[in-house]
Amino acid sequence: FFICTVMTGWWIGFISAGVYGITDEFHQSFVPGRSADITDVLADCVGGLVGAFIYSIAVKYIRKNYVNH
């Protein structure tokens, strides 16, 4: 069960960050002095994955050390 939850979390983090990155870059294309860049979207996606990974490690640690003790 935990593996399924973690894997779902990875995809949710990746897709959420990607959608946010796309909408943010779209918005920036209308701001004077700013431009849309695909590398910023990729950076947002990587950040979402890293965040999901750290979250999954924290949940695993908490469940192992603090639940049912």
Short mmCIF file of C-alpha atoms in Angstrom, two decimals:
data_model
loop_
_atom_site.label_atom_id
_atom_site.label_comp_id
_atom_site.label_asym_id
_atom_site.label_seq_id
_atom_site.Cartn_x
_atom_site.Cartn_y
_atom_site.Cartn_z
CA PHE A 1 0.00 0.00 0.00
CA PHE A 2 2.75 2.45 0.91
CA ILE A 3 4.54 1.88 -2.42
CA CYS A 4 1.36 2.71 -4.35
CA THR A 5 0.86 5.86 -2.28
CA VAL A 6 4.44 6.99 -2.82
CA MET A 7 4.32 6.32 -6.56
CA THR A 8 1.05 8.24 -6.83
CA GLY A 9 2.67 11.09 -4.93
CA TRP A 10 5.56 11.24 -7.40
CA TRP A 11 3.21 11.60 -10.35
CA ILE A 12 1.01 14.12 -8.58
CA GLY A 13 4.08 16.20 -7.65
CA PHE A 14 5.46 16.05 -11.18
CA ILE A 15 2.19 16.87 -12.95
CA SER A 16 1.21 19.61 -10.48
CA ALA A 17 4.57 21.31 -10.76
CA GLY A 18 4.51 20.95 -14.55
CA VAL A 19 1.05 22.49 -14.88
CA TYR A 20 2.01 25.28 -12.51
CA GLY A 21 5.23 25.88 -14.46
CA ILE A 22 3.39 26.05 -17.78
CA THR A 23 0.78 28.49 -16.49
CA ASP A 24 3.47 30.60 -14.80
CA GLU A 25 5.53 30.79 -17.99
CA PHE A 26 2.41 31.67 -19.98
CA HIS A 27 1.72 34.50 -17.56
CA GLN A 28 5.34 35.70 -17.74
CA SER A 29 5.11 35.97 -21.51
CA PHE A 30 2.77 38.93 -21.01
CA VAL A 31 4.93 40.73 -18.43
CA PRO A 32 7.27 43.39 -19.88
CA GLY A 33 10.91 42.43 -19.45
CA ARG A 34 10.10 38.76 -18.81
CA SER A 35 10.01 35.85 -21.22
CA ALA A 36 8.70 32.30 -21.19
CA ASP A 37 11.35 29.60 -21.08
CA ILE A 38 10.94 25.82 -21.22
CA THR A 39 13.91 25.34 -18.88
CA ASP A 40 11.93 27.08 -16.13
CA VAL A 41 9.10 24.59 -16.64
CA LEU A 42 11.58 21.72 -16.42
CA ALA A 43 13.07 23.23 -13.24
CA ASP A 44 9.57 23.38 -11.73
CA CYS A 45 9.01 19.71 -12.63
CA VAL A 46 12.33 18.67 -11.07
CA GLY A 47 11.44 20.66 -7.97
CA GLY A 48 8.12 18.84 -7.75
CA LEU A 49 9.87 15.48 -7.98
CA VAL A 50 12.45 16.41 -5.37
CA GLY A 51 9.71 17.65 -3.06
CA ALA A 52 7.72 14.44 -3.50
CA PHE A 53 10.86 12.38 -2.84
CA ILE A 54 11.68 14.26 0.36
CA TYR A 55 8.07 13.96 1.49
CA SER A 56 8.05 10.20 0.88
CA ILE A 57 11.27 9.77 2.88
CA ALA A 58 9.84 11.84 5.74
CA VAL A 59 6.60 9.83 5.78
CA LYS A 60 8.53 6.55 5.75
CA TYR A 61 10.75 7.76 8.61
CA ILE A 62 7.79 8.93 10.70
CA ARG A 63 5.85 5.72 10.13
CA LYS A 64 8.88 3.62 11.03
CA ASN A 65 9.86 5.56 14.18
CA TYR A 66 6.69 7.06 15.60
CA VAL A 67 3.66 5.03 14.53
CA ASN A 68 2.66 2.07 16.72
CA HIS A 69 5.32 2.66 19.38
#
